PDB file of C-alpha atoms in Angstrom:
ATOM      1  CA  MET N   1      15.592  -6.567 -15.488  1.00  0.00           C
ATOM      2  CA  HIS N   2      18.340  -7.673 -13.098  1.00  0.00           C
ATOM      3  CA  THR N   3      17.574  -4.732 -10.791  1.00  0.00           C
ATOM      4  CA  VAL N   4      13.844  -5.457 -10.703  1.00  0.00           C
ATOM      5  CA  ILE N   5      14.310  -9.186 -10.117  1.00  0.00           C
ATOM      6  CA  HIS N   6      16.484  -8.370  -7.108  1.00  0.00           C
ATOM      7  CA  ALA N   7      13.649  -6.235  -5.711  1.00  0.00           C
ATOM      8  CA  VAL N   8      10.777  -8.591  -6.610  1.00  0.00           C
ATOM      9  CA  LEU N   9      12.308 -11.987  -5.817  1.00  0.00           C
ATOM     10  CA  PRO N  10      12.244 -11.563  -1.997  1.00  0.00           C
ATOM     11  CA  LEU N  11       8.570 -10.548  -2.158  1.00  0.00           C
ATOM     12  CA  PHE N  12       7.617 -13.556  -4.246  1.00  0.00           C
ATOM     13  CA  ALA N  13       9.756 -15.840  -2.058  1.00  0.00           C
ATOM     14  CA  LEU N  14       7.923 -14.702   1.089  1.00  0.00           C
ATOM     15  CA  ILE N  15       4.532 -15.357  -0.525  1.00  0.00           C
ATOM     16  CA  LEU N  16       5.791 -18.768  -1.668  1.00  0.00           C
ATOM     17  CA  ALA N  17       7.097 -19.534   1.830  1.00  0.00           C
ATOM     18  CA  GLY N  18       3.681 -18.747   3.300  1.00  0.00           C
ATOM     19  CA  TYR N  19       1.994 -20.871   0.646  1.00  0.00           C
ATOM     20  CA  ALA N  20       4.286 -23.841   1.341  1.00  0.00           C
ATOM     21  CA  ALA N  21       3.826 -23.506   5.103  1.00  0.00           C
ATOM     22  CA  GLY N  22       0.065 -23.396   4.636  1.00  0.00           C
ATOM     23  CA  ARG N  23      -0.055 -26.443   2.383  1.00  0.00           C
ATOM     24  CA  ARG N  24       2.027 -28.461   4.839  1.00  0.00           C
ATOM     25  CA  GLY N  25       0.126 -27.189   7.877  1.00  0.00           C
ATOM     26  CA  LEU N  26       3.311 -26.058   9.610  1.00  0.00           C
ATOM     27  CA  LEU N  27       1.765 -23.070  11.402  1.00  0.00           C
ATOM     28  CA  GLY N  28      -1.598 -24.478  12.416  1.00  0.00           C
ATOM     29  CA  ARG N  29      -5.143 -24.012  11.159  1.00  0.00           C
ATOM     30  CA  ASN N  30      -5.575 -20.459  12.462  1.00  0.00           C
ATOM     31  CA  ALA N  31      -2.192 -19.154  11.322  1.00  0.00           C
ATOM     32  CA  THR N  32      -3.637 -16.844   8.658  1.00  0.00           C
ATOM     33  CA  ASP N  33      -5.926 -15.030  11.086  1.00  0.00           C
ATOM     34  CA  ILE N  34      -3.338 -14.873  13.877  1.00  0.00           C
ATOM     35  CA  LEU N  35      -0.564 -13.545  11.648  1.00  0.00           C
ATOM     36  CA  ASN N  36      -2.924 -11.060  10.024  1.00  0.00           C
ATOM     37  CA  ASP N  37      -3.986  -9.788  13.460  1.00  0.00           C
ATOM     38  CA  PHE N  38      -0.332  -9.416  14.449  1.00  0.00           C
ATOM     39  CA  VAL N  39       0.340  -7.242  11.394  1.00  0.00           C
ATOM     40  CA  VAL N  40      -2.829  -5.151  11.797  1.00  0.00           C
ATOM     41  CA  TRP N  41      -2.649  -4.608  15.561  1.00  0.00           C
ATOM     42  CA  MET N  42       1.101  -4.497  16.230  1.00  0.00           C
ATOM     43  CA  ALA N  43       3.629  -4.460  13.383  1.00  0.00           C
ATOM     44  CA  LEU N  44       1.973  -2.117  10.883  1.00  0.00           C
ATOM     45  CA  PRO N  45       0.885   0.470  13.506  1.00  0.00           C
ATOM     46  CA  ALA N  46       4.482   0.602  14.770  1.00  0.00           C
ATOM     47  CA  LEU N  47       5.733   1.167  11.221  1.00  0.00           C
ATOM     48  CA  LEU N  48       3.174   3.904  10.505  1.00  0.00           C
ATOM     49  CA  PHE N  49       3.768   5.640  13.841  1.00  0.00           C
ATOM     50  CA  GLN N  50       7.527   5.806  13.362  1.00  0.00           C
ATOM     51  CA  ALA N  51       7.230   6.960   9.744  1.00  0.00           C
ATOM     52  CA  MET N  52       5.025   9.889  10.731  1.00  0.00           C
ATOM     53  CA  ALA N  53       6.894  10.727  13.957  1.00  0.00           C
ATOM     54  CA  GLN N  54      10.276  10.979  12.216  1.00  0.00           C
ATOM     55  CA  ILE N  55       9.111  12.858   9.141  1.00  0.00           C
ATOM     56  CA  SER N  56      11.157  15.942   8.247  1.00  0.00           C
ATOM     57  CA  TRP N  57       8.920  18.552   6.637  1.00  0.00           C
ATOM     58  CA  GLU N  58      11.860  20.506   5.209  1.00  0.00           C
ATOM     59  CA  GLU N  59      13.324  17.446   3.526  1.00  0.00           C
ATOM     60  CA  ILE N  60      10.124  16.473   1.746  1.00  0.00           C
ATOM     61  CA  ARG N  61       8.839  19.916   0.753  1.00  0.00           C
ATOM     62  CA  GLN N  62       8.080  19.196  -2.910  1.00  0.00           C
ATOM     63  CA  PRO N  63       4.531  20.451  -3.557  1.00  0.00           C
ATOM     64  CA  GLY N  64       4.580  19.528  -7.252  1.00  0.00           C
ATOM     65  CA  TYR N  65       5.616  15.961  -6.516  1.00  0.00           C
ATOM     66  CA  ILE N  66       3.093  15.586  -3.698  1.00  0.00           C
ATOM     67  CA  ALA N  67       0.266  17.025  -5.798  1.00  0.00           C
ATOM     68  CA  GLY N  68       1.107  14.922  -8.858  1.00  0.00           C
ATOM     69  CA  SER N  69       1.468  11.678  -6.921  1.00  0.00           C
ATOM     70  CA  ALA N  70      -1.660  12.281  -4.851  1.00  0.00           C
ATOM     71  CA  LEU N  71      -3.769  13.244  -7.873  1.00  0.00           C
ATOM     72  CA  ALA N  72      -2.665  10.184  -9.856  1.00  0.00           C
ATOM     73  CA  MET N  73      -3.535   7.987  -6.885  1.00  0.00           C
ATOM     74  CA  ALA N  74      -6.911   9.687  -6.438  1.00  0.00           C
ATOM     75  CA  LEU N  75      -7.832   9.353 -10.117  1.00  0.00           C
ATOM     76  CA  ILE N  76      -6.968   5.637 -10.156  1.00  0.00           C
ATOM     77  CA  PHE N  77      -8.990   5.137  -6.974  1.00  0.00           C
ATOM     78  CA  GLY N  78     -11.912   7.023  -8.509  1.00  0.00           C
ATOM     79  CA  ALA N  79     -11.835   5.078 -11.779  1.00  0.00           C
ATOM     80  CA  SER N  80     -11.860   1.735  -9.975  1.00  0.00           C
ATOM     81  CA  TYR N  81     -14.554   2.915  -7.573  1.00  0.00           C
ATOM     82  CA  LEU N  82     -16.876   3.991 -10.388  1.00  0.00           C
ATOM     83  CA  ALA N  83     -16.358   0.676 -12.197  1.00  0.00           C
ATOM     84  CA  ASP N  84     -17.185  -1.287  -9.043  1.00  0.00           C
ATOM     85  CA  ARG N  85     -20.264   0.744  -8.227  1.00  0.00           C
ATOM     86  CA  ARG N  86     -21.490   0.379 -11.799  1.00  0.00           C
ATOM     87  CA  GLU N  87     -21.221  -3.388 -11.362  1.00  0.00           C
ATOM     88  CA  GLY N  88     -23.385  -3.185  -8.242  1.00  0.00           C
ATOM     89  CA  ARG N  89     -20.752  -3.741  -5.531  1.00  0.00           C
ATOM     90  CA  ARG N  90     -21.400  -2.185  -2.150  1.00  0.00           C
ATOM     91  CA  LEU N  91     -19.338   0.689  -0.806  1.00  0.00           C
ATOM     92  CA  ALA N  92     -17.085  -1.435   1.441  1.00  0.00           C
ATOM     93  CA  ASP N  93     -16.083  -3.817  -1.366  1.00  0.00           C
ATOM     94  CA  ALA N  94     -15.612  -1.035  -3.909  1.00  0.00           C
ATOM     95  CA  SER N  95     -13.432   0.897  -1.445  1.00  0.00           C
ATOM     96  CA  ILE N  96     -11.069  -2.029  -0.864  1.00  0.00           C
ATOM     97  CA  THR N  97     -10.832  -2.864  -4.578  1.00  0.00           C
ATOM     98  CA  SER N  98     -10.160   0.790  -5.413  1.00  0.00           C
ATOM     99  CA  MET N  99      -7.567   0.970  -2.663  1.00  0.00           C
ATOM    100  CA  ALA N 100      -5.767  -2.020  -4.209  1.00  0.00           C
ATOM    101  CA  SER N 101      -5.787  -0.356  -7.647  1.00  0.00           C
ATOM    102  CA  ALA N 102      -3.874   2.660  -6.293  1.00  0.00           C
ATOM    103  CA  TYR N 103      -1.881   1.052  -3.458  1.00  0.00           C
ATOM    104  CA  GLY N 104       1.708   0.382  -4.545  1.00  0.00           C
ATOM    105  CA  ASN N 105       4.307  -1.582  -2.618  1.00  0.00           C
ATOM    106  CA  SER N 106       6.303   1.606  -2.079  1.00  0.00           C
ATOM    107  CA  GLY N 107       7.817   0.732   1.284  1.00  0.00           C
ATOM    108  CA  TYR N 108       9.095  -2.799   0.825  1.00  0.00           C
ATOM    109  CA  MET N 109       9.841  -2.736  -2.913  1.00  0.00           C
ATOM    110  CA  GLY N 110       9.988   0.965  -3.715  1.00  0.00           C
ATOM    111  CA  ILE N 111      12.863   1.860  -1.387  1.00  0.00           C
ATOM    112  CA  PRO N 112      15.468  -0.621  -2.713  1.00  0.00           C
ATOM    113  CA  LEU N 113      14.313  -0.172  -6.313  1.00  0.00           C
ATOM    114  CA  CYS N 114      14.483   3.635  -6.301  1.00  0.00           C
ATOM    115  CA  ILE N 115      17.847   3.657  -4.548  1.00  0.00           C
ATOM    116  CA  MET N 116      19.275   1.207  -7.104  1.00  0.00           C
ATOM    117  CA  VAL N 117      17.863   3.128 -10.085  1.00  0.00           C
ATOM    118  CA  LEU N 118      17.938   6.778  -8.962  1.00  0.00           C
ATOM    119  CA  GLY N 119      20.343   6.807  -6.012  1.00  0.00           C
ATOM    120  CA  GLU N 120      20.065   7.760  -2.338  1.00  0.00           C
ATOM    121  CA  ALA N 121      18.680  11.192  -3.246  1.00  0.00           C
ATOM    122  CA  SER N 122      15.389   9.526  -4.220  1.00  0.00           C
ATOM    123  CA  LEU N 123      14.704   8.296  -0.671  1.00  0.00           C
ATOM    124  CA  PRO N 124      12.592  11.347   0.334  1.00  0.00           C
ATOM    125  CA  ALA N 125      10.391  10.719  -2.720  1.00  0.00           C
ATOM    126  CA  VAL N 126       9.765   7.151  -1.585  1.00  0.00           C
ATOM    127  CA  ILE N 127       9.006   8.337   1.954  1.00  0.00           C
ATOM    128  CA  ILE N 128       6.369  10.763   0.648  1.00  0.00           C
ATOM    129  CA  ALA N 129       4.816   8.057  -1.541  1.00  0.00           C
ATOM    130  CA  THR N 130       4.767   5.643   1.385  1.00  0.00           C
ATOM    131  CA  LEU N 131       3.037   8.215   3.597  1.00  0.00           C
ATOM    132  CA  LEU N 132       0.472   9.011   0.892  1.00  0.00           C
ATOM    133  CA  THR N 133      -0.200   5.315   0.408  1.00  0.00           C
ATOM    134  CA  ALA N 134       0.068   3.784   3.861  1.00  0.00           C
ATOM    135  CA  CYS N 135      -1.461   6.677   5.803  1.00  0.00           C
ATOM    136  CA  ILE N 136      -3.771   8.843   3.695  1.00  0.00           C
ATOM    137  CA  LEU N 137      -5.072   6.288   1.159  1.00  0.00           C
ATOM    138  CA  PHE N 138      -5.200   3.629   3.864  1.00  0.00           C
ATOM    139  CA  ALA N 139      -7.167   5.786   6.312  1.00  0.00           C
ATOM    140  CA  PHE N 140      -9.519   7.135   3.633  1.00  0.00           C
ATOM    141  CA  SER N 141     -10.383   3.619   2.464  1.00  0.00           C
ATOM    142  CA  ILE N 142     -11.022   2.430   6.018  1.00  0.00           C
ATOM    143  CA  VAL N 143     -13.331   5.396   6.632  1.00  0.00           C
ATOM    144  CA  LEU N 144     -15.395   4.426   3.564  1.00  0.00           C
ATOM    145  CA  VAL N 145     -15.539   0.796   4.675  1.00  0.00           C
ATOM    146  CA  GLU N 146     -16.677   1.826   8.139  1.00  0.00           C
ATOM    147  CA  LEU N 147     -19.284   4.198   6.703  1.00  0.00           C
ATOM    148  CA  ASP N 148     -20.809   1.240   4.885  1.00  0.00           C
ATOM    149  CA  LEU N 149     -20.533  -1.421   7.576  1.00  0.00           C
ATOM    150  CA  GLN N 150     -21.556   0.822  10.493  1.00  0.00           C
ATOM    151  CA  ARG N 151     -24.598   2.261   8.730  1.00  0.00           C
ATOM    152  CA  SER N 152     -27.499   3.129  11.053  1.00  0.00           C
ATOM    153  CA  THR N 153     -30.959   4.607  10.693  1.00  0.00           C
ATOM    154  CA  THR N 154     -29.690   8.205  10.857  1.00  0.00           C
ATOM    155  CA  MET N 155     -26.549   9.867   9.534  1.00  0.00           C
ATOM    156  CA  ARG N 156     -25.692  11.136  13.022  1.00  0.00           C
ATOM    157  CA  ALA N 157     -25.833   7.621  14.470  1.00  0.00           C
ATOM    158  CA  THR N 158     -23.769   6.311  11.558  1.00  0.00           C
ATOM    159  CA  LEU N 159     -21.083   8.955  12.039  1.00  0.00           C
ATOM    160  CA  ARG N 160     -20.996   8.249  15.767  1.00  0.00           C
ATOM    161  CA  LYS N 161     -20.441   4.531  15.156  1.00  0.00           C
ATOM    162  CA  VAL N 162     -17.845   5.226  12.467  1.00  0.00           C
ATOM    163  CA  GLY N 163     -15.974   7.617  14.751  1.00  0.00           C
ATOM    164  CA  ALA N 164     -15.963   5.125  17.618  1.00  0.00           C
ATOM    165  CA  SER N 165     -14.706   2.392  15.315  1.00  0.00           C
ATOM    166  CA  LEU N 166     -11.950   4.577  13.854  1.00  0.00           C
ATOM    167  CA  ILE N 167     -10.764   5.600  17.321  1.00  0.00           C
ATOM    168  CA  ARG N 168     -10.242   1.919  18.109  1.00  0.00           C
ATOM    169  CA  ASN N 169      -8.532   1.220  14.777  1.00  0.00           C
ATOM    170  CA  PRO N 170      -4.726   1.117  15.234  1.00  0.00           C
ATOM    171  CA  LEU N 171      -4.122   1.679  11.516  1.00  0.00           C
ATOM    172  CA  VAL N 172      -5.713   5.115  11.848  1.00  0.00           C
ATOM    173  CA  CYS N 173      -4.615   6.066  15.374  1.00  0.00           C
ATOM    174  CA  ALA N 174      -0.935   5.141  14.949  1.00  0.00           C
ATOM    175  CA  PRO N 175      -0.082   7.524  12.070  1.00  0.00           C
ATOM    176  CA  LEU N 176      -2.155  10.286  13.680  1.00  0.00           C
ATOM    177  CA  ALA N 177      -0.205   9.864  16.920  1.00  0.00           C
ATOM    178  CA  GLY N 178       3.042   9.992  14.953  1.00  0.00           C
ATOM    179  CA  LEU N 179       1.886  13.157  13.209  1.00  0.00           C
ATOM    180  CA  VAL N 180       1.241  14.782  16.596  1.00  0.00           C
ATOM    181  CA  VAL N 181       4.749  13.841  17.770  1.00  0.00           C
ATOM    182  CA  SER N 182       6.276  15.321  14.625  1.00  0.00           C
ATOM    183  CA  GLY N 183       4.081  18.418  14.731  1.00  0.00           C
ATOM    184  CA  VAL N 184       5.060  19.423  18.266  1.00  0.00           C
ATOM    185  CA  GLY N 185       8.734  18.803  17.544  1.00  0.00           C
ATOM    186  CA  TRP N 186       9.315  15.907  19.919  1.00  0.00           C
ATOM    187  CA  THR N 187      12.206  13.545  19.304  1.00  0.00           C
ATOM    188  CA  LEU N 188      11.507   9.898  19.975  1.00  0.00           C
ATOM    189  CA  PRO N 189      13.798   8.380  22.642  1.00  0.00           C
ATOM    190  CA  ASN N 190      16.229   5.822  21.259  1.00  0.00           C
ATOM    191  CA  PRO N 191      14.585   2.842  23.042  1.00  0.00           C
ATOM    192  CA  VAL N 192      11.239   3.812  21.471  1.00  0.00           C
ATOM    193  CA  VAL N 193      12.836   4.066  18.024  1.00  0.00           C
ATOM    194  CA  GLN N 194      14.456   0.661  18.459  1.00  0.00           C
ATOM    195  CA  PHE N 195      11.160  -0.831  19.623  1.00  0.00           C
ATOM    196  CA  THR N 196       9.110   0.556  16.717  1.00  0.00           C
ATOM    197  CA  SER N 197      11.878  -0.294  14.238  1.00  0.00           C
ATOM    198  CA  LEU N 198      12.054  -3.921  15.341  1.00  0.00           C
ATOM    199  CA  LEU N 199       8.286  -4.331  15.447  1.00  0.00           C
ATOM    200  CA  GLY N 200       7.634  -2.361  12.260  1.00  0.00           C
ATOM    201  CA  ALA N 201      10.235  -4.329  10.316  1.00  0.00           C
ATOM    202  CA  ALA N 202       8.036  -7.402  10.709  1.00  0.00           C
ATOM    203  CA  ALA N 203       5.051  -5.781   8.956  1.00  0.00           C
ATOM    204  CA  SER N 204       5.900  -6.351   5.289  1.00  0.00           C
ATOM    205  CA  PRO N 205       7.388  -9.873   5.505  1.00  0.00           C
ATOM    206  CA  CYS N 206       4.603 -11.110   7.783  1.00  0.00           C
ATOM    207  CA  ALA N 207       1.974  -9.574   5.511  1.00  0.00           C
ATOM    208  CA  LEU N 208       3.464 -11.313   2.471  1.00  0.00           C
ATOM    209  CA  VAL N 209       3.622 -14.640   4.311  1.00  0.00           C
ATOM    210  CA  THR N 210      -0.022 -14.130   5.268  1.00  0.00           C
ATOM    211  CA  VAL N 211      -0.914 -13.662   1.588  1.00  0.00           C
ATOM    212  CA  GLY N 212       0.772 -16.993   0.848  1.00  0.00           C
ATOM    213  CA  LEU N 213      -1.027 -18.694   3.735  1.00  0.00           C
ATOM    214  CA  PHE N 214      -4.361 -17.417   2.462  1.00  0.00           C
ATOM    215  CA  LEU N 215      -3.661 -18.546  -1.105  1.00  0.00           C
ATOM    216  CA  SER N 216      -2.745 -22.022   0.176  1.00  0.00           C
ATOM    217  CA  GLN N 217      -6.302 -22.448   1.452  1.00  0.00           C
ATOM    218  CA  GLY N 218      -7.553 -22.645  -2.118  1.00  0.00           C
ATOM    219  CA  ARG N 219     -10.009 -19.763  -1.776  1.00  0.00           C
ATOM    220  CA  SER N 220      -9.676 -18.531  -5.334  1.00  0.00           C
ATOM    221  CA  THR N 221     -11.974 -15.771  -6.490  1.00  0.00           C
ATOM    222  CA  GLN N 222     -14.514 -15.973  -9.279  1.00  0.00           C
ATOM    223  CA  ASN N 223     -14.026 -12.262  -9.985  1.00  0.00           C
ATOM    224  CA  ARG N 224     -11.149 -12.707 -12.427  1.00  0.00           C
ATOM    225  CA  GLY N 225     -12.200  -9.588 -14.294  1.00  0.00           C
ATOM    226  CA  THR N 226     -11.859  -7.524 -11.131  1.00  0.00           C
ATOM    227  CA  VAL N 227      -8.410  -8.960 -10.421  1.00  0.00           C
ATOM    228  CA  TRP N 228      -7.195  -8.138 -13.927  1.00  0.00           C
ATOM    229  CA  ARG N 229      -8.699  -4.659 -13.716  1.00  0.00           C
ATOM    230  CA  ILE N 230      -6.798  -3.996 -10.487  1.00  0.00           C
ATOM    231  CA  VAL N 231      -3.557  -5.274 -12.007  1.00  0.00           C
ATOM    232  CA  SER N 232      -4.011  -3.266 -15.226  1.00  0.00           C
ATOM    233  CA  LEU N 233      -4.788  -0.062 -13.371  1.00  0.00           C
ATOM    234  CA  LYS N 234      -1.822  -0.521 -11.037  1.00  0.00           C
ATOM    235  CA  LEU N 235       0.880  -1.621 -13.469  1.00  0.00           C
ATOM    236  CA  LEU N 236      -0.135   0.259 -16.633  1.00  0.00           C
ATOM    237  CA  ILE N 237      -2.599   3.119 -16.138  1.00  0.00           C
ATOM    238  CA  HIS N 238      -1.211   4.435 -12.837  1.00  0.00           C
ATOM    239  CA  PRO N 239       2.370   5.033 -14.108  1.00  0.00           C
ATOM    240  CA  LEU N 240       1.061   6.437 -17.409  1.00  0.00           C
ATOM    241  CA  LEU N 241      -1.159   8.890 -15.556  1.00  0.00           C
ATOM    242  CA  ALA N 242       1.673   9.823 -13.195  1.00  0.00           C
ATOM    243  CA  PHE N 243       3.956  10.480 -16.186  1.00  0.00           C
ATOM    244  CA  VAL N 244       1.424  12.847 -17.758  1.00  0.00           C
ATOM    245  CA  LEU N 245       0.932  14.749 -14.498  1.00  0.00           C
ATOM    246  CA  VAL N 246       4.604  15.128 -13.531  1.00  0.00           C
ATOM    247  CA  THR N 247       5.657  15.997 -17.089  1.00  0.00           C
ATOM    248  CA  TRP N 248       3.016  18.451 -18.255  1.00  0.00           C
ATOM    249  CA  VAL N 249       0.954  19.523 -15.237  1.00  0.00           C
ATOM    250  CA  PHE N 250       3.192  19.879 -12.165  1.00  0.00           C
ATOM    251  CA  ASP N 251       6.701  21.315 -11.924  1.00  0.00           C
ATOM    252  CA  MET N 252       9.450  19.363 -10.154  1.00  0.00           C
ATOM    253  CA  PRO N 253      13.124  18.359 -10.578  1.00  0.00           C
ATOM    254  CA  PRO N 254      13.765  15.527 -13.100  1.00  0.00           C
ATOM    255  CA  MET N 255      14.784  13.029 -10.412  1.00  0.00           C
ATOM    256  CA  TRP N 256      11.533  13.587  -8.529  1.00  0.00           C
ATOM    257  CA  ALA N 257       9.536  13.158 -11.742  1.00  0.00           C
ATOM    258  CA  SER N 258      11.300   9.872 -12.501  1.00  0.00           C
ATOM    259  CA  ALA N 259      10.679   8.678  -8.947  1.00  0.00           C
ATOM    260  CA  ALA N 260       6.973   9.527  -9.202  1.00  0.00           C
ATOM    261  CA  VAL N 261       6.544   7.423 -12.347  1.00  0.00           C
ATOM    262  CA  LEU N 262       8.634   4.537 -11.026  1.00  0.00           C
ATOM    263  CA  ILE N 263       6.769   4.396  -7.710  1.00  0.00           C
ATOM    264  CA  ALA N 264       3.397   4.577  -9.499  1.00  0.00           C
ATOM    265  CA  ALA N 265       4.377   1.469 -11.488  1.00  0.00           C
ATOM    266  CA  LEU N 266       4.978  -0.698  -8.412  1.00  0.00           C
ATOM    267  CA  PRO N 267       2.765  -3.774  -7.883  1.00  0.00           C
ATOM    268  CA  VAL N 268      -0.102  -3.932  -5.392  1.00  0.00           C
ATOM    269  CA  GLY N 269       1.099  -3.816  -1.784  1.00  0.00           C
ATOM    270  CA  THR N 270      -0.243  -5.957   1.035  1.00  0.00           C
ATOM    271  CA  GLY N 271      -2.285  -3.202   2.712  1.00  0.00           C
ATOM    272  CA  PRO N 272      -5.520  -3.855   0.778  1.00  0.00           C
ATOM    273  CA  PHE N 273      -5.353  -7.568   1.577  1.00  0.00           C
ATOM    274  CA  MET N 274      -4.855  -6.776   5.271  1.00  0.00           C
ATOM    275  CA  VAL N 275      -7.984  -4.606   5.266  1.00  0.00           C
ATOM    276  CA  ALA N 276     -10.002  -7.113   3.224  1.00  0.00           C
ATOM    277  CA  LYS N 277      -9.027  -9.903   5.611  1.00  0.00           C
ATOM    278  CA  LEU N 278      -9.721  -7.755   8.674  1.00  0.00           C
ATOM    279  CA  TYR N 279     -13.247  -6.929   7.501  1.00  0.00           C
ATOM    280  CA  ASP N 280     -13.779 -10.248   5.660  1.00  0.00           C
ATOM    281  CA  ARG N 281     -14.562  -8.505   2.369  1.00  0.00           C
ATOM    282  CA  ALA N 282     -13.499 -10.931  -0.410  1.00  0.00           C
ATOM    283  CA  PRO N 283      -9.790 -11.142   0.494  1.00  0.00           C
ATOM    284  CA  ALA N 284      -9.256 -13.595  -2.379  1.00  0.00           C
ATOM    285  CA  VAL N 285      -9.523 -10.724  -4.871  1.00  0.00           C
ATOM    286  CA  THR N 286      -6.814  -8.598  -3.257  1.00  0.00           C
ATOM    287  CA  SER N 287      -4.526 -11.552  -2.485  1.00  0.00           C
ATOM    288  CA  GLU N 288      -4.571 -12.718  -6.110  1.00  0.00           C
ATOM    289  CA  ALA N 289      -4.102  -9.154  -7.367  1.00  0.00           C
ATOM    290  CA  THR N 290      -1.078  -8.775  -5.066  1.00  0.00           C
ATOM    291  CA  LEU N 291       0.492 -12.010  -6.299  1.00  0.00           C
ATOM    292  CA  LEU N 292      -0.273 -11.480  -9.998  1.00  0.00           C
ATOM    293  CA  SER N 293       0.888  -7.862 -10.072  1.00  0.00           C
ATOM    294  CA  THR N 294       4.104  -8.775  -8.237  1.00  0.00           C
ATOM    295  CA  VAL N 295       4.931 -11.453 -10.821  1.00  0.00           C
ATOM    296  CA  LEU N 296       4.040  -9.289 -13.843  1.00  0.00           C
ATOM    297  CA  SER N 297       5.917  -6.282 -12.460  1.00  0.00           C
ATOM    298  CA  VAL N 298       9.178  -8.050 -13.298  1.00  0.00           C
ATOM    299  CA  ILE N 299       8.336  -7.300 -16.939  1.00  0.00           C
ATOM    300  CA  THR N 300       6.540  -3.952 -16.677  1.00  0.00           C
ATOM    301  CA  VAL N 301       8.882  -2.330 -14.166  1.00  0.00           C
ATOM    302  CA  SER N 302      11.962  -3.642 -16.007  1.00  0.00           C
ATOM    303  CA  LEU N 303      10.785  -1.927 -19.194  1.00  0.00           C
ATOM    304  CA  LEU N 304      10.149   1.272 -17.253  1.00  0.00           C
ATOM    305  CA  VAL N 305      13.568   1.156 -15.569  1.00  0.00           C
ATOM    306  CA  GLY N 306      15.204   0.722 -18.975  1.00  0.00           C
ATOM    307  CA  TRP N 307      13.390   3.834 -20.189  1.00  0.00           C
ATOM    308  CA  ILE N 308      14.023   5.918 -17.049  1.00  0.00           C
ATOM    309  CA  THR N 309      17.719   5.145 -16.491  1.00  0.00           C
ATOM    310  CA  PRO N 310      19.164   6.984 -19.531  1.00  0.00           C
ATOM    311  CA  ALA N 311      16.977  10.014 -18.743  1.00  0.00           C
ATOM    312  CA  SER N 312      17.955  10.192 -15.074  1.00  0.00           C
ATOM    313  CA  PRO N 313      20.787  12.477 -13.949  1.00  0.00           C
TER     314      PRO N 313
END
């Protein structure tokens, strides 16, 4: 539990700092929107661009791990999506809720946790999980949201509006630009790396402070069942599903299998809240799911670490 507390405590402290600042009015009335815009338009795009631009395809060539992690994520997304649609929620809301159910805090919490539990060799596994989460799942969810919100009289007009909106969306353009840089074999100049590193490093802490600021406004959700469903899927069902897939379906080294299960068990990251706040689609649900899953992960992830550690090489 000591290892997990060390990884979780800074996350909870940042949310608490944002909450305290919001309650005391230290950052002004519009701080939540301004800080959220900073993350969405500047910090997070820089982080996603650098992650994709510096990716080493040889280092992360683990098809079994990629397939197992991606399939577990897709199945969790699908289960949440079907539950939401059955309850009558529109596509945009169901997409964000489903995104939260599968979106782990792999970057900010996963990196230190995996290194402490599995060693430096697990870093490529975390990088893959972060790319799957922050780029592919993120972009896919935004496309679904845009398909709903930009709906027109004809499918062609809808697709045109969605395409125009996605082109202007930095959370989609940034990782695609990074992928182009990596694909053509360009090396980022050192000043560019320093710039994106400094700016990207602000993404996670600012996002967590924004969650605290939002919670301080007292906008609690009435959809407690949805919050608990997100938390249950993320902390319990996701790692269980990942374990089944990496153990009996896909072949990979033991360390990679352990990393897949550990990363799947991480609490909800801040990405879904950023999207919900950006599109004003019930951000209270994702903010409470982020906070609750982060607190409960001290117990669930600690139990998992205790089970994984003796089995890890």
